[in-house]
Short mmCIF file of N, CA and C in Angstrom, two decimals:
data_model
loop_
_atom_site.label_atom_id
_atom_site.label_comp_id
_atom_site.label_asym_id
_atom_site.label_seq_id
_atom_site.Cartn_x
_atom_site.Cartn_y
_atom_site.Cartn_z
N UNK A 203 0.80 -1.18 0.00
CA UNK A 203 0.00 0.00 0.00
C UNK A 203 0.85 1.25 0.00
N UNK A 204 0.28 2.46 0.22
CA UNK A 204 0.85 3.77 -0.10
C UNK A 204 1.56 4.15 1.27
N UNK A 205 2.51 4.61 1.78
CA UNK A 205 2.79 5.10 2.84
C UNK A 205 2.30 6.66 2.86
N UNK A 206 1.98 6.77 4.16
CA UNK A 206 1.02 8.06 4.68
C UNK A 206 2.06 8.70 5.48
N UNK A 207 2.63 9.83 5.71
CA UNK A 207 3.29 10.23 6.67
C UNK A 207 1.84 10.19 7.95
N UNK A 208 2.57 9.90 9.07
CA UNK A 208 1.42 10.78 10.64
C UNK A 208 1.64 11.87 11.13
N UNK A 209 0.88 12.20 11.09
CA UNK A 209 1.36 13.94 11.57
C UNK A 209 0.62 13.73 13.21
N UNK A 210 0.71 13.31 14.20
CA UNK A 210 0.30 13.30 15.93
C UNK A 210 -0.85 14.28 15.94
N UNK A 211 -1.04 15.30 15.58
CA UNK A 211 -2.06 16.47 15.86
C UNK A 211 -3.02 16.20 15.47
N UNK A 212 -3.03 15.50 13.81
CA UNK A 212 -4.46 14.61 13.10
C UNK A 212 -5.42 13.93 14.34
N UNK A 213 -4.80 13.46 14.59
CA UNK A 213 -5.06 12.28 15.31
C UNK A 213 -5.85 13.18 16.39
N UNK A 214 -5.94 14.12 16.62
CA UNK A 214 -6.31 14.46 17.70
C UNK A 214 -7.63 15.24 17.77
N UNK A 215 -7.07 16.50 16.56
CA UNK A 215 -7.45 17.96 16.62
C UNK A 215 -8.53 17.60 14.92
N UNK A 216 -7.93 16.34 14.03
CA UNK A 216 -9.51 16.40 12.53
C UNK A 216 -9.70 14.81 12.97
N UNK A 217 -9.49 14.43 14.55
CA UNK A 217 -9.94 13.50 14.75
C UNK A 217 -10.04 12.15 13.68
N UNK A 218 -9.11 12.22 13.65
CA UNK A 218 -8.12 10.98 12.77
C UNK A 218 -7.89 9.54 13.66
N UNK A 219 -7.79 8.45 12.70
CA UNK A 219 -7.44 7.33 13.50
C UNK A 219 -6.33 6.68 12.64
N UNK A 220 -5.47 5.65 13.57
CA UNK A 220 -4.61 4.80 12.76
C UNK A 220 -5.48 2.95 12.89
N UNK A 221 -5.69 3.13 11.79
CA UNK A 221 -6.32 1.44 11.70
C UNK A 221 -5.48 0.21 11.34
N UNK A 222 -4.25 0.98 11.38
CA UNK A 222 -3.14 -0.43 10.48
C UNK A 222 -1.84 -0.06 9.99
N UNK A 223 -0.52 -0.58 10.66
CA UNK A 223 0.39 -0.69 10.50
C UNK A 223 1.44 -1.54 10.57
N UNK A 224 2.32 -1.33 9.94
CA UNK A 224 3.20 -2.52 9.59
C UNK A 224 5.11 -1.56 9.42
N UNK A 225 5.43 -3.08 10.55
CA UNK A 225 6.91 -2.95 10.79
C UNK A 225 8.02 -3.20 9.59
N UNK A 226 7.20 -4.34 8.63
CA UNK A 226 7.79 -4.99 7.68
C UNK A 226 8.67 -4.43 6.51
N UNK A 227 9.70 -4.87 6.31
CA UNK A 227 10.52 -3.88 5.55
C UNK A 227 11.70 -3.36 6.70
N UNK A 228 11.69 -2.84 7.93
CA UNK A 228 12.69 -2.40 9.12
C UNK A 228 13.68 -2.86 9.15
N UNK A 229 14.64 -2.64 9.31
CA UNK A 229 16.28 -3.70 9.62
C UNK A 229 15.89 -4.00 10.72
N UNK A 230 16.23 -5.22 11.41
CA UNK A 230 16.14 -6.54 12.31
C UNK A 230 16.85 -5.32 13.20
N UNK A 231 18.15 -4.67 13.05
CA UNK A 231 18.91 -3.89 13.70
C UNK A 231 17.65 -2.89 14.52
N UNK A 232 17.68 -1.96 14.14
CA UNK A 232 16.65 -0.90 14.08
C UNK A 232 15.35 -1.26 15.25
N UNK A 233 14.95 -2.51 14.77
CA UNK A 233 13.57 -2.98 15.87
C UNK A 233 14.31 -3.30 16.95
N UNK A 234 15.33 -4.02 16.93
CA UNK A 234 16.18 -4.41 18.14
C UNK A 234 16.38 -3.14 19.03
N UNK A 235 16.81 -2.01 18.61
CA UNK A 235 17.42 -0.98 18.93
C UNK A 235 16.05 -0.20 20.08
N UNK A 236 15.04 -0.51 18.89
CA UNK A 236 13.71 0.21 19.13
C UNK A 236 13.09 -0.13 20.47
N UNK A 237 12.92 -1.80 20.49
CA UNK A 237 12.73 -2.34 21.73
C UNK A 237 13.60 -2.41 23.04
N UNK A 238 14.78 -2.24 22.80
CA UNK A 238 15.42 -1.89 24.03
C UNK A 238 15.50 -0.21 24.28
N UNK A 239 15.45 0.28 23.86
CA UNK A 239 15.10 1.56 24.12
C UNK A 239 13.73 1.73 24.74
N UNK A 240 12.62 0.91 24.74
CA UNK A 240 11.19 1.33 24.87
C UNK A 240 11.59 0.58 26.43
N UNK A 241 11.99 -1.03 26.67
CA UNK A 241 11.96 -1.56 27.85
C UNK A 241 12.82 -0.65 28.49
N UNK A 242 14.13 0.15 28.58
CA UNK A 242 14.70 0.66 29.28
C UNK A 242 14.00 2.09 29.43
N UNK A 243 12.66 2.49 28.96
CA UNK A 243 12.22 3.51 29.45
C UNK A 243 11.13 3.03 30.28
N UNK A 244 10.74 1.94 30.03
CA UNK A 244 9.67 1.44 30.73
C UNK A 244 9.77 1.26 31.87
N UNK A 245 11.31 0.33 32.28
CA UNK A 245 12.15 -0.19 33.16
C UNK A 245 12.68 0.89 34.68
N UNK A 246 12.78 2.25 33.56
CA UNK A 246 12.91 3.53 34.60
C UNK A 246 12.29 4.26 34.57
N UNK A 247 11.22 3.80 34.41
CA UNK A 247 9.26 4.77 34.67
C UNK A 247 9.64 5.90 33.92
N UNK A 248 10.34 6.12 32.49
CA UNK A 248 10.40 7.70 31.84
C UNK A 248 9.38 7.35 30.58
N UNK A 249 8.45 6.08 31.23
CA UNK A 249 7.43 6.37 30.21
C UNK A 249 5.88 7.02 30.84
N UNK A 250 5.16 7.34 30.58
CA UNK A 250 4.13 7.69 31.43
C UNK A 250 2.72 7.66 30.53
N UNK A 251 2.09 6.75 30.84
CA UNK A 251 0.45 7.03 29.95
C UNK A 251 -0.64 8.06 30.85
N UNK A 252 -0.53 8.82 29.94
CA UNK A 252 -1.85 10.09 30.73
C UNK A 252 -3.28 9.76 30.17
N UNK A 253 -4.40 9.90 31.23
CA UNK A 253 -5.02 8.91 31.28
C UNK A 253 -5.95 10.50 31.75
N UNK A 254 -7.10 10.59 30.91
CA UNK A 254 -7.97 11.85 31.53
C UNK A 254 -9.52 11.30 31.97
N UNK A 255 -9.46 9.86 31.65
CA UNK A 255 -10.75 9.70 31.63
C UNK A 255 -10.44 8.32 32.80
N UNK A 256 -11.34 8.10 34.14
CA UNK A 256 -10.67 6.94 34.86
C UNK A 256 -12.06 6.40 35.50
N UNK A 257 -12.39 5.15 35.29
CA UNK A 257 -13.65 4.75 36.05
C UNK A 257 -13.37 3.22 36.26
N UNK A 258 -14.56 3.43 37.82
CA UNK A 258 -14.30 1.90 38.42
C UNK A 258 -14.72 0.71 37.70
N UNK A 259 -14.62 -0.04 37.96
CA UNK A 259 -14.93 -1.55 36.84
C UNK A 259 -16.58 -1.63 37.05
N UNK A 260 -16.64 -1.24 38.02
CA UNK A 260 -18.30 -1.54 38.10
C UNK A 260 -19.28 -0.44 37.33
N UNK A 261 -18.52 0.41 36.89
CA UNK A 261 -18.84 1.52 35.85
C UNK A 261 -18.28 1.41 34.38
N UNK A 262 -17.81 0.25 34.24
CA UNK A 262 -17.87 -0.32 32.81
C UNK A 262 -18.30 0.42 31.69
N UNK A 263 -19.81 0.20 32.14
CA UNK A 263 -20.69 0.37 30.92
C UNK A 263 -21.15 1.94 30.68
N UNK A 264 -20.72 2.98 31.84
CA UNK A 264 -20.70 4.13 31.62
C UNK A 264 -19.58 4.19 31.06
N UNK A 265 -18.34 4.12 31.34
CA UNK A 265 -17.26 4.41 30.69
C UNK A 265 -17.35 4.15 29.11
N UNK A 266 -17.81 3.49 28.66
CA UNK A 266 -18.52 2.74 27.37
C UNK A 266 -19.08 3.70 26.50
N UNK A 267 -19.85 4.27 27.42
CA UNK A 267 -20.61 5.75 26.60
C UNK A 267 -20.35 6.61 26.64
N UNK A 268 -19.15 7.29 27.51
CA UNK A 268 -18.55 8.07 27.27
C UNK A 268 -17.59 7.87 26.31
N UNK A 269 -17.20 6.81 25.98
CA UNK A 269 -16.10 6.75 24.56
C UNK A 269 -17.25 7.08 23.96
N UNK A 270 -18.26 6.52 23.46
CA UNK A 270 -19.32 6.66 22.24
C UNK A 270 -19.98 7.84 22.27
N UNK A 271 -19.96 8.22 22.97
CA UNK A 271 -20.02 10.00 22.58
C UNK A 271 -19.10 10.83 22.65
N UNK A 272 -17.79 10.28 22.57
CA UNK A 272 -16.85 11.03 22.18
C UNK A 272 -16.41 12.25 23.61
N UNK A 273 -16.83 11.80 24.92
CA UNK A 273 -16.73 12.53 25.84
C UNK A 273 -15.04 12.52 26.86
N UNK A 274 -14.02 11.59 25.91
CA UNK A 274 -12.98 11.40 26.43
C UNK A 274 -12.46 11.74 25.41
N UNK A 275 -10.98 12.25 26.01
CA UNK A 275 -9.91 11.98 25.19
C UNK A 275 -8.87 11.52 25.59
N UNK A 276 -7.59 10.95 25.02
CA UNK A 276 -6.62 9.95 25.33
C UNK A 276 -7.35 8.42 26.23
N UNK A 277 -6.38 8.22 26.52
CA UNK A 277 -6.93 6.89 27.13
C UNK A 277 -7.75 6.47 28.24
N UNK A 278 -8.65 5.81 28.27
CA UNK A 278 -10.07 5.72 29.40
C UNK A 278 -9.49 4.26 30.02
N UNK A 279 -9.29 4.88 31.72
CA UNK A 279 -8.73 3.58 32.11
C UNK A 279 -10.12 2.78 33.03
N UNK A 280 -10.39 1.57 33.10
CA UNK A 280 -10.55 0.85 34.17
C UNK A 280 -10.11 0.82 35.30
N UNK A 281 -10.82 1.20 36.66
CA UNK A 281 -9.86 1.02 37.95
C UNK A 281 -10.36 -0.71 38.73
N UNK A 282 -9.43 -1.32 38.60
CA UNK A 282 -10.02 -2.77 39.34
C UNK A 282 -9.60 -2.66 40.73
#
């Protein structure tokens, strides 16, 4: 298929989605590189997921409709 550059802001601000991507084609080097770089940020908490939307498990199904009406943004966590 065609490669698309991402521009991060799409995604946000003309409410854009990514439905599909592919590593294939990468030097073996490069992913190697990629993944130890991601575990060693992981490893020393310099990663951080911000999370604006947070509900208890027993609120499931509200949390549910607030994605479907579009009342969150970034990631909607579950609290168990």
């Amino acid at each position: 298929g065609q490669t698309t550059p991402l521009v991060g802001q799409n995604l946000i601000w003309k409410n854009q989605s990514v439905i599909g991507y592919t590593l294939n084609g990468q030097p073996s080097e490069l992913l190697a590189k990629a993944t130890r770089n991601l575990l060693q940020a992981v490893a020393t908490e310099n990663v951080h997921i911000h999370s604006l939307a947070r509900f208890p498990l027993k609120e499931a199904s509200v949390a549910h409709q607030a994605i479907q009406q579009r009342q969150t943004m970034g990631k909607v966590v579950l609290l168990v």
